Tab-separated table of C-alpha atoms in Angstrom:
chain	number	residue	atom	x	y	z
A	1	MET	CA	-5.868	0.070	11.345
A	2	ILE	CA	-7.623	3.066	9.840
A	3	PRO	CA	-5.983	5.869	7.848
A	4	ILE	CA	-6.146	9.526	8.856
A	5	SER	CA	-9.266	11.199	7.407
A	6	PHE	CA	-9.170	12.285	3.784
A	7	ASN	CA	-11.524	13.406	1.057
A	8	TYR	CA	-12.343	10.785	-1.539
A	9	LYS	CA	-13.079	11.676	-5.153
A	10	LYS	CA	-13.911	9.217	-7.878
A	11	ALA	CA	-12.744	10.200	-11.370
A	12	SER	CA	-14.576	8.856	-14.402
A	13	SER	CA	-11.896	9.931	-16.890
A	14	VAL	CA	-8.184	10.743	-16.858
A	15	ASP	CA	-8.995	14.375	-17.691
A	16	GLU	CA	-11.349	14.575	-14.729
A	17	ALA	CA	-8.687	13.057	-12.459
A	18	LEU	CA	-6.143	15.624	-13.697
A	19	SER	CA	-8.580	18.471	-13.082
A	20	LEU	CA	-9.096	17.245	-9.483
A	21	MET	CA	-5.367	17.169	-8.714
A	22	THR	CA	-4.070	19.467	-6.010
A	23	ASP	CA	-0.719	19.660	-4.225
A	24	ASP	CA	-1.943	17.439	-1.373
A	25	ALA	CA	-3.819	14.894	-3.475
A	26	LYS	CA	-2.733	11.397	-4.365
A	27	ILE	CA	-3.891	8.994	-7.049
A	28	LEU	CA	-5.507	5.702	-6.007
A	29	GLY	CA	-4.923	2.948	-8.573
A	30	GLY	CA	-5.332	-0.547	-7.182
A	31	GLY	CA	-4.378	0.794	-3.771
A	32	HIS	CA	-2.172	-2.125	-2.804
A	33	SER	CA	0.845	0.039	-2.001
A	34	LEU	CA	-0.943	3.233	-1.009
A	35	ILE	CA	-3.711	1.853	1.250
A	36	PRO	CA	-1.288	-0.167	3.434
A	37	ALA	CA	0.933	2.931	3.730
A	38	LEU	CA	-2.077	5.051	4.710
A	39	LYS	CA	-3.282	2.439	7.209
A	40	LEU	CA	0.140	2.235	8.847
A	41	ARG	CA	0.137	6.049	8.800
A	42	LEU	CA	3.451	6.086	6.997
A	43	ASN	CA	1.711	8.369	4.550
A	44	SER	CA	-1.284	10.685	4.621
A	45	VAL	CA	-3.290	12.514	1.987
A	46	ASP	CA	-5.663	15.421	1.923
A	47	THR	CA	-7.571	14.063	-1.068
A	48	LEU	CA	-7.543	10.655	-2.696
A	49	ILE	CA	-8.466	10.608	-6.378
A	50	ASP	CA	-9.684	7.166	-7.390
A	51	ILE	CA	-8.811	6.285	-11.007
A	52	SER	CA	-9.659	2.589	-10.637
A	53	LYS	CA	-13.056	3.025	-12.331
A	54	ILE	CA	-11.586	4.508	-15.551
A	55	GLU	CA	-12.091	1.684	-18.026
A	56	ASN	CA	-9.948	2.987	-20.912
A	57	ILE	CA	-6.696	2.747	-18.937
A	58	LYS	CA	-7.204	-0.898	-17.944
A	59	GLY	CA	-6.847	-2.626	-21.296
A	60	ILE	CA	-3.915	-4.392	-22.951
A	61	ASN	CA	-3.745	-3.613	-26.675
A	62	ASP	CA	-1.799	-5.640	-29.197
A	63	ASN	CA	-0.446	-3.228	-31.834
A	64	ALA	CA	1.897	-3.765	-34.790
A	65	GLN	CA	5.052	-2.402	-33.129
A	66	SER	CA	4.250	-2.792	-29.442
A	67	VAL	CA	1.901	-4.095	-26.797
A	68	THR	CA	0.354	-1.196	-24.898
A	69	VAL	CA	-0.483	-2.033	-21.301
A	70	GLY	CA	-2.897	0.383	-19.613
A	71	GLY	CA	-1.620	1.965	-16.403
A	72	GLY	CA	-4.706	0.562	-14.678
A	73	ALA	CA	-4.141	-3.019	-15.892
A	74	THR	CA	-4.029	-5.408	-12.955
A	75	HIS	CA	-1.173	-7.852	-12.400
A	76	ALA	CA	-3.738	-10.655	-12.909
A	77	SER	CA	-4.801	-9.341	-16.316
A	78	ILE	CA	-1.132	-9.095	-17.386
A	79	ALA	CA	-0.401	-12.626	-16.108
A	80	SER	CA	-3.158	-14.074	-18.316
A	81	ASN	CA	-2.701	-11.923	-21.443
A	82	SER	CA	-1.872	-13.930	-24.571
A	83	ALA	CA	-0.354	-11.028	-26.578
A	84	LEU	CA	2.164	-10.330	-23.788
A	85	ALA	CA	2.869	-14.028	-23.314
A	86	LYS	CA	4.136	-14.049	-26.907
A	87	ALA	CA	5.692	-10.574	-27.218
A	88	ALA	CA	7.412	-10.498	-23.796
A	89	PRO	CA	7.000	-13.726	-21.800
A	90	MET	CA	8.888	-12.210	-18.838
A	91	MET	CA	5.863	-9.929	-18.302
A	92	ALA	CA	3.486	-12.809	-17.609
A	93	GLU	CA	6.137	-14.688	-15.646
A	94	ALA	CA	6.843	-11.701	-13.390
A	95	ALA	CA	3.146	-10.834	-12.991
A	96	HIS	CA	2.460	-14.295	-11.620
A	97	THR	CA	5.094	-13.855	-8.896
A	98	ILE	CA	3.681	-10.579	-7.501
A	99	GLY	CA	2.088	-10.802	-4.056
A	100	ASP	CA	-0.630	-13.440	-4.134
A	101	ARG	CA	-3.803	-14.184	-6.085
A	102	GLN	CA	-5.910	-11.564	-4.282
A	103	VAL	CA	-3.232	-8.877	-4.501
A	104	ARG	CA	-2.823	-9.519	-8.243
A	105	ASN	CA	-6.572	-9.030	-8.714
A	106	MET	CA	-6.359	-5.468	-7.369
A	107	GLY	CA	-2.812	-4.147	-7.815
A	108	THR	CA	-1.967	-2.312	-11.045
A	109	ILE	CA	1.223	-1.902	-13.062
A	110	GLY	CA	0.863	1.895	-13.220
A	111	GLY	CA	0.447	2.122	-9.460
A	112	SER	CA	3.415	-0.131	-8.883
A	113	ILE	CA	5.863	1.839	-11.024
A	114	ALA	CA	4.597	5.206	-9.741
A	115	HIS	CA	5.315	3.938	-6.207
A	116	ALA	CA	8.732	2.602	-7.347
A	117	ASP	CA	9.419	0.300	-4.425
A	118	PRO	CA	13.073	-0.765	-4.758
A	119	ALA	CA	12.018	-4.413	-4.319
A	120	ALA	CA	9.076	-4.362	-6.754
A	121	ASP	CA	9.135	-6.632	-9.812
A	122	TRP	CA	7.940	-4.350	-12.624
A	123	PRO	CA	10.943	-1.977	-12.614
A	124	ALA	CA	13.325	-4.828	-13.508
A	125	VAL	CA	11.031	-6.189	-16.208
A	126	LEU	CA	10.298	-2.822	-17.789
A	127	LEU	CA	14.007	-1.876	-17.800
A	128	ALA	CA	14.819	-5.126	-19.596
A	129	SER	CA	11.996	-4.560	-22.094
A	130	ASP	CA	13.046	-1.007	-23.115
A	131	ALA	CA	9.489	0.155	-22.357
A	132	ASN	CA	8.138	3.669	-22.711
A	133	VAL	CA	5.955	5.150	-19.987
A	134	VAL	CA	3.025	7.217	-21.288
A	135	ILE	CA	2.219	10.043	-18.877
A	136	LYS	CA	-0.637	12.562	-18.958
A	137	ASN	CA	-0.725	15.958	-17.281
A	138	LYS	CA	-2.894	19.054	-17.509
A	139	THR	CA	-1.062	20.349	-20.571
A	140	GLY	CA	-0.922	17.137	-22.580
A	141	GLN	CA	0.914	13.861	-22.863
A	142	ARG	CA	4.559	12.836	-22.768
A	143	GLU	CA	6.488	9.598	-23.061
A	144	VAL	CA	9.464	8.763	-20.893
A	145	ASP	CA	12.059	6.162	-21.828
A	146	ILE	CA	12.177	3.596	-19.027
A	147	ASP	CA	15.953	4.144	-18.682
A	148	GLN	CA	15.119	7.679	-17.483
A	149	PHE	CA	12.044	6.780	-15.405
A	150	PHE	CA	13.368	5.327	-12.138
A	151	THR	CA	15.478	8.083	-10.618
A	152	GLY	CA	16.039	6.989	-7.010
A	153	PHE	CA	14.717	5.376	-3.825
A	154	TYR	CA	10.894	5.530	-4.346
A	155	GLU	CA	11.566	8.299	-6.866
A	156	THR	CA	10.570	8.527	-10.508
A	157	ALA	CA	10.470	11.004	-13.363
A	158	LEU	CA	6.740	11.444	-12.680
A	159	ALA	CA	6.047	15.085	-11.749
A	160	ASP	CA	3.328	16.298	-9.369
A	161	GLY	CA	-0.088	16.181	-10.983
A	162	GLU	CA	0.812	13.540	-13.577
A	163	ILE	CA	-0.817	10.160	-14.225
A	164	ILE	CA	0.644	7.079	-15.900
A	165	THR	CA	-1.898	6.064	-18.529
A	166	ALA	CA	0.038	3.317	-20.331
A	167	ILE	CA	3.284	1.411	-20.725
A	168	ARG	CA	4.446	0.486	-24.207
A	169	ILE	CA	6.366	-2.758	-24.567
A	170	PRO	CA	8.147	-2.849	-27.948
A	171	LYS	CA	7.828	-6.018	-30.009
A	172	THR	CA	11.482	-6.906	-30.405
A	173	ALA	CA	13.355	-10.164	-30.867
A	174	TYR	CA	14.871	-9.815	-27.380
A	175	ASN	CA	11.514	-9.250	-25.682
A	176	ALA	CA	10.116	-12.373	-27.387
A	177	ASN	CA	12.984	-14.288	-25.741
A	178	SER	CA	12.795	-13.088	-22.155
A	179	VAL	CA	12.580	-14.529	-18.635
A	180	TYR	CA	12.161	-13.422	-15.016
A	181	GLU	CA	13.892	-15.069	-12.048
A	182	LYS	CA	13.159	-14.024	-8.491
A	183	PHE	CA	14.215	-14.849	-4.957
A	184	LYS	CA	11.099	-14.009	-2.933
A	185	GLN	CA	10.900	-12.602	0.550
A	186	PRO	CA	8.841	-15.492	1.961
A	187	ALA	CA	6.132	-13.414	3.661
A	188	SER	CA	5.687	-10.375	1.434
A	189	ARG	CA	6.645	-11.990	-1.906
A	190	PHE	CA	8.615	-8.862	-2.733
A	191	ALA	CA	11.908	-9.544	-4.501
A	192	ILE	CA	14.989	-9.856	-2.334
A	193	VAL	CA	16.496	-10.062	-5.791
A	194	GLY	CA	14.609	-10.131	-9.091
A	195	ILE	CA	16.257	-10.451	-12.503
A	196	ALA	CA	14.601	-9.831	-15.867
A	197	ALA	CA	16.660	-10.811	-18.912
A	198	ALA	CA	15.868	-10.437	-22.605
A	199	ALA	CA	18.192	-11.525	-25.418
A	200	GLU	CA	18.211	-11.591	-29.167
A	201	MET	CA	20.348	-14.508	-30.310
A	202	ASP	CA	22.235	-15.015	-33.566
A	203	GLY	CA	22.503	-18.780	-33.522
A	204	ASN	CA	24.161	-19.505	-30.182
A	205	VAL	CA	25.655	-16.033	-29.871
A	206	VAL	CA	24.131	-13.008	-28.118
A	207	LYS	CA	23.245	-10.221	-30.536
A	208	ALA	CA	21.366	-7.929	-28.134
A	209	LEU	CA	20.891	-8.239	-24.373
A	210	ARG	CA	19.054	-6.224	-21.732
A	211	ILE	CA	19.017	-7.125	-18.030
A	212	GLY	CA	16.922	-5.468	-15.302
A	213	VAL	CA	17.827	-5.906	-11.627
A	214	THR	CA	15.469	-5.179	-8.735
A	215	GLY	CA	15.895	-5.629	-4.979
A	216	LEU	CA	19.680	-5.323	-5.039
A	217	ALA	CA	20.069	-1.545	-4.952
A	218	GLU	CA	18.107	1.510	-3.852
A	219	VAL	CA	16.662	1.739	-7.333
A	220	ALA	CA	16.228	-0.857	-10.083
A	221	PHE	CA	18.928	-0.666	-12.726
A	222	ARG	CA	20.557	-2.288	-15.772
A	223	PRO	CA	24.037	-3.775	-15.221
A	224	MET	CA	25.373	-2.323	-18.472
A	225	GLU	CA	28.866	-3.779	-18.135
A	226	VAL	CA	27.460	-7.304	-17.809
A	227	GLU	CA	25.222	-6.750	-20.841
A	228	LYS	CA	28.138	-5.418	-22.916
A	229	GLU	CA	30.505	-8.200	-21.867
A	230	LEU	CA	28.159	-10.909	-23.170
A	231	ILE	CA	27.459	-9.430	-26.617
A	232	GLY	CA	28.930	-11.674	-29.301
A	233	LYS	CA	29.377	-14.553	-26.852
A	234	GLU	CA	27.584	-17.810	-26.159
A	235	LEU	CA	25.559	-17.984	-22.936
A	236	THR	CA	27.727	-20.686	-21.377
A	237	GLU	CA	28.257	-20.978	-17.620
A	238	ALA	CA	31.894	-19.917	-18.012
A	239	ASN	CA	31.077	-16.827	-20.082
A	240	ILE	CA	28.285	-15.797	-17.708
A	241	ASP	CA	30.482	-16.300	-14.601
A	242	ALA	CA	33.206	-14.179	-16.188
A	243	ALA	CA	30.754	-11.363	-16.933
A	244	LEU	CA	28.929	-11.242	-13.576
A	245	GLY	CA	31.764	-9.716	-11.526
A	246	THR	CA	30.642	-6.200	-12.447
A	247	ILE	CA	26.940	-6.638	-11.664
A	248	ALA	CA	26.915	-4.260	-8.683
A	249	ASN	CA	29.360	-1.732	-10.138
A	250	GLY	CA	28.294	1.846	-9.517
A	251	VAL	CA	25.182	1.047	-7.469
A	252	SER	CA	24.481	1.375	-3.773
A	253	VAL	CA	23.659	-2.167	-2.603
A	254	MET	CA	20.944	-2.522	0.072
A	255	GLY	CA	21.366	-4.620	3.190
A	256	ASP	CA	18.756	-5.376	5.819
A	257	HIS	CA	17.748	-8.073	8.299
A	258	TYR	CA	16.593	-10.321	5.453
A	259	ALA	CA	19.760	-10.175	3.410
A	260	SER	CA	23.117	-8.457	3.888
A	261	GLU	CA	24.776	-6.461	1.109
A	262	LYS	CA	27.190	-9.313	0.454
A	263	TYR	CA	24.437	-11.960	0.347
A	264	ARG	CA	22.223	-9.813	-1.917
A	265	THR	CA	25.107	-9.312	-4.351
A	266	HIS	CA	25.724	-13.065	-4.327
A	267	LEU	CA	22.024	-13.740	-4.961
A	268	ALA	CA	21.986	-11.249	-7.838
A	269	LYS	CA	24.776	-13.210	-9.530
A	270	VAL	CA	23.087	-16.578	-8.929
A	271	TYR	CA	19.713	-15.395	-10.228
A	272	THR	CA	21.165	-13.549	-13.220
A	273	LYS	CA	22.995	-16.730	-14.176
A	274	ARG	CA	19.776	-18.745	-13.817
A	275	ALA	CA	17.918	-16.253	-15.992
A	276	LEU	CA	20.610	-16.119	-18.689
A	277	LEU	CA	20.907	-19.917	-18.861
A	278	ARG	CA	17.182	-20.099	-19.666
A	279	LEU	CA	17.490	-17.823	-22.719
A	280	LYS	CA	17.546	-19.637	-26.036
B	1	MET	CA	-16.726	13.881	4.743
B	2	LYS	CA	-19.260	11.118	4.215
B	3	ASN	CA	-19.731	9.400	0.890
B	4	LYS	CA	-22.939	7.711	-0.206
B	5	ILE	CA	-22.420	4.226	-1.535
B	6	SER	CA	-24.659	1.583	-3.011
B	7	VAL	CA	-23.314	-1.954	-2.939
B	8	ASN	CA	-24.840	-5.277	-3.904
B	9	VAL	CA	-23.799	-7.775	-1.245
B	10	ASN	CA	-24.764	-11.411	-1.680
B	11	GLY	CA	-27.538	-10.420	-4.100
B	12	LYS	CA	-29.051	-7.762	-1.844
B	13	GLN	CA	-28.695	-4.030	-2.477
B	14	TYR	CA	-27.387	-1.938	0.434
B	15	GLU	CA	-27.156	1.846	0.677
B	16	GLY	CA	-24.760	3.352	3.145
B	17	GLU	CA	-22.804	6.433	4.152
B	18	VAL	CA	-19.118	5.927	4.798
B	19	GLU	CA	-16.046	8.014	5.415
B	20	GLY	CA	-13.448	7.838	2.645
B	21	ARG	CA	-11.017	6.091	4.970
B	22	GLU	CA	-13.438	3.330	5.993
B	23	LEU	CA	-12.298	-0.144	4.940
B	24	LEU	CA	-14.578	-2.517	3.067
B	25	VAL	CA	-14.080	-5.216	5.696
B	26	ASN	CA	-15.315	-2.825	8.419
B	27	PHE	CA	-18.299	-1.848	6.292
B	28	LEU	CA	-19.257	-5.505	5.862
B	29	ARG	CA	-18.761	-6.416	9.504
B	30	GLU	CA	-20.000	-3.276	11.260
B	31	HIS	CA	-22.610	-1.711	8.965
B	32	LEU	CA	-24.051	-4.946	7.548
B	33	SER	CA	-23.252	-7.288	10.472
B	34	LEU	CA	-21.737	-9.784	8.043
B	35	THR	CA	-19.103	-11.009	10.463
B	36	GLY	CA	-18.177	-14.121	8.490
B	37	THR	CA	-15.434	-12.058	6.839
B	38	HIS	CA	-12.611	-11.953	9.372
B	39	ILE	CA	-9.907	-9.408	10.120
B	40	GLY	CA	-6.641	-11.244	10.651
B	41	CYS	CA	-3.357	-9.472	10.006
B	42	ASP	CA	-4.986	-6.263	8.704
B	43	THR	CA	-1.978	-5.828	6.376
B	44	SER	CA	-3.121	-7.761	3.234
B	45	SER	CA	-0.949	-10.759	4.081
B	46	CYS	CA	-3.123	-13.413	5.731
B	47	GLY	CA	-6.217	-13.587	3.512
B	48	ALA	CA	-8.788	-14.019	6.334
B	49	CYS	CA	-10.705	-11.029	4.927
B	50	THR	CA	-10.943	-12.412	1.367
B	51	ILE	CA	-14.214	-11.639	-0.404
B	52	HIS	CA	-15.233	-11.394	-4.068
B	53	LEU	CA	-15.404	-7.924	-5.592
B	54	ASN	CA	-17.111	-8.097	-8.992
B	55	GLY	CA	-16.340	-11.815	-9.103
B	56	HIS	CA	-12.636	-11.664	-8.167
B	57	ALA	CA	-11.076	-12.616	-4.834
B	58	VAL	CA	-9.632	-9.570	-3.066
B	59	LYS	CA	-8.485	-8.728	0.453
B	60	SER	CA	-11.174	-6.483	1.903
B	61	CYS	CA	-8.813	-5.012	4.522
B	62	THR	CA	-6.984	-3.300	1.654
B	63	VAL	CA	-10.032	-2.005	-0.227
B	64	LEU	CA	-11.902	1.137	0.787
B	65	ALA	CA	-15.652	0.788	1.233
B	66	VAL	CA	-16.123	3.662	-1.242
B	67	GLN	CA	-14.273	1.642	-3.866
B	68	ALA	CA	-17.095	-0.919	-3.718
B	69	ASP	CA	-19.691	1.684	-4.707
B	70	GLY	CA	-21.685	0.205	-7.594
B	71	ALA	CA	-19.966	-3.159	-7.235
B	72	GLU	CA	-21.124	-6.685	-6.542
B	73	VAL	CA	-19.659	-8.206	-3.401
B	74	THR	CA	-19.887	-11.826	-2.321
B	75	THR	CA	-18.934	-12.854	1.201
B	76	VAL	CA	-18.850	-16.284	2.778
B	77	GLU	CA	-22.469	-15.731	3.859
B	78	GLY	CA	-23.410	-15.626	0.160
B	79	LEU	CA	-21.998	-19.050	-0.751
B	80	ALA	CA	-24.903	-21.250	0.337
B	81	THR	CA	-28.108	-21.115	-1.693
B	82	ASN	CA	-31.533	-21.784	-0.148
B	83	GLY	CA	-29.967	-23.340	2.896
B	84	GLU	CA	-27.915	-25.758	0.831
B	85	LEU	CA	-24.175	-25.697	1.332
B	86	HIS	CA	-21.930	-24.655	-1.555
B	87	PRO	CA	-19.704	-27.570	-2.679
B	88	ILE	CA	-16.702	-25.807	-1.141
B	89	GLN	CA	-18.457	-25.624	2.245
B	90	GLU	CA	-19.439	-29.259	1.934
B	91	GLY	CA	-15.820	-30.080	1.064
B	92	PHE	CA	-14.470	-28.363	4.192
B	93	LYS	CA	-17.044	-30.271	6.275
B	94	GLU	CA	-16.393	-33.668	4.712
B	95	GLU	CA	-12.593	-33.454	4.561
B	96	HIS	CA	-12.134	-31.808	7.976
B	97	GLY	CA	-10.726	-28.685	6.283
B	98	LEU	CA	-10.767	-26.607	9.448
B	99	GLN	CA	-9.699	-26.699	13.056
B	100	CYS	CA	-10.193	-23.296	14.692
B	101	GLY	CA	-12.009	-21.968	11.612
B	102	PHE	CA	-10.563	-18.463	11.614
B	103	CYS	CA	-9.002	-18.694	8.157
B	104	THR	CA	-11.844	-20.767	6.684
B	105	PRO	CA	-14.031	-18.027	5.131
B	106	GLY	CA	-11.016	-16.549	3.329
B	107	MET	CA	-9.800	-19.975	2.263
B	108	MET	CA	-13.188	-20.792	0.782
B	109	MET	CA	-13.538	-17.476	-1.068
B	110	THR	CA	-10.074	-17.874	-2.630
B	111	ALA	CA	-10.858	-21.496	-3.516
B	112	VAL	CA	-14.115	-20.531	-5.261
B	113	ASP	CA	-12.196	-17.878	-7.248
B	114	LEU	CA	-9.657	-20.521	-8.270
B	115	LEU	CA	-12.309	-23.054	-9.293
B	116	LYS	CA	-14.027	-20.431	-11.461
B	117	SER	CA	-10.895	-19.974	-13.583
B	118	ASN	CA	-9.595	-23.539	-13.275
B	119	ALA	CA	-12.296	-26.167	-12.750
B	120	ASN	CA	-9.874	-29.027	-12.319
B	121	PRO	CA	-6.741	-27.745	-10.577
B	122	THR	CA	-3.778	-29.940	-9.688
B	123	GLU	CA	-2.633	-30.125	-6.080
B	124	HIS	CA	0.234	-27.780	-6.980
B	125	GLU	CA	-2.158	-25.253	-8.540
B	126	ILE	CA	-4.349	-25.336	-5.419
B	127	ARG	CA	-1.365	-24.724	-3.130
B	128	ASP	CA	-0.160	-21.952	-5.450
B	129	ALA	CA	-3.584	-20.263	-5.365
B	130	LEU	CA	-3.604	-20.370	-1.559
B	131	GLU	CA	-0.293	-18.529	-1.161
B	132	GLY	CA	-2.142	-15.458	0.132
B	133	ASN	CA	-4.156	-17.362	2.749
B	134	PHE	CA	-2.558	-18.406	6.015
B	135	CYS	CA	-3.774	-21.223	8.266
B	136	ARG	CA	-2.080	-21.115	11.669
B	137	CYS	CA	-3.466	-24.513	12.708
B	138	THR	CA	-1.306	-25.717	9.776
B	139	GLY	CA	-4.238	-27.601	8.306
B	140	TYR	CA	-3.191	-27.068	4.706
B	141	HIS	CA	-3.340	-30.756	3.737
B	142	ASN	CA	-7.029	-31.066	4.544
B	143	ILE	CA	-7.787	-27.665	3.029
B	144	VAL	CA	-6.295	-28.905	-0.257
B	145	LYS	CA	-8.401	-32.074	0.024
B	146	SER	CA	-11.506	-29.975	0.703
B	147	ILE	CA	-10.918	-27.979	-2.473
B	148	GLN	CA	-10.308	-31.165	-4.468
B	149	TYR	CA	-13.612	-32.496	-3.087
B	150	ALA	CA	-15.410	-29.318	-4.219
B	151	ALA	CA	-13.790	-29.465	-7.683
B	152	LYS	CA	-14.967	-33.048	-8.140
B	153	LYS	CA	-18.452	-32.242	-6.948
B	154	MET	CA	-18.722	-29.131	-9.138
B	155	ASN	CA	-17.541	-31.140	-12.153
B	156	GLY	CA	-20.450	-33.509	-11.609
B	157	ALA	CA	-18.517	-36.577	-10.495
B	158	THR	CA	-19.650	-38.489	-7.421
B	159	ALA	CA	-17.339	-37.562	-4.619
């Protein structure tokens, strides 16, 4: 399968990529969402601007307050990064479950969240981590709180002509104690349900808790009522079961030939429980 | 619009002109006649088109030829040196790691990528690394044995 013809432009810097942007252009990161869509002709572009050769957006930097992950960092580089393994172990755990070895060598975190597939792994993890998305445009740079980033089905707060240059993961007690649990679609490895959970504990009691859910609804989300219900409590099976009833409150649950709405909701509860029981 | 590219494939420099939409696997097979890299599912699922791009295993059906401009590519044709089989090729021969052979080039390229980062993988790690390579003869057991053979050989032990 071959895409419809397009112009290809290679950018050597983010500024150059921004200057090349037009209304009908798209950004090529790792290309592992966009190229399949172009090949299947679900999508077409007039111009493809390749940012995969821009070295300074590929790194992962360990700072005092946060770990900054370049928008062009591959899933493989995140899976093997020691700073992230310590600051937010759910990052490495989730990275290792994306696609397969070859896909992880090409696909990037910036490309994944810009695409915002409702079954992708990063949205859940980044919601749980309270990340900030660093975005560049022709007039400068802005940061978007992850809670405001995913706005709908394949929709984000990213405006036309903007590029994700980095994602900041704060170094917090809850991120240092975080896990990712996923029920994989057996062929694609996308999440039928994926749960990221991060908790700060005070002894056996939850002091702070963030949960990210992907795959269940049209857009990844935080089940705020579940989070709130468990603050000040021990993560026992009984307490978790009592809190999980509200997990799908206020969201539009997806159903398809892999998993019905009812089954997906059930899976979300099972996998959230598994994730929470692993937190120490 | 054509784009000029310069790619090092199996140690040899190639210049070419490709359309932006041309896939790397087509460039290898049709421009360079390196047909060892196979097109299977054409949707980045099956792994038959696996090659190394700058030393990492990737699926060449989901990479544009223009993206390989300035890069080093290794295909299955580049594994043997001076007519001597690479240990992974020897492993597939000795352990009967193939039946129809369609998936074999991709299997071997993924296996070499694994052995570069993990010289002594467990059986579980081998199976985990192969999750993006499908064998429809269901010969996975012997493929795992072939990779274990190569790991032993590359670590200097007598196989």
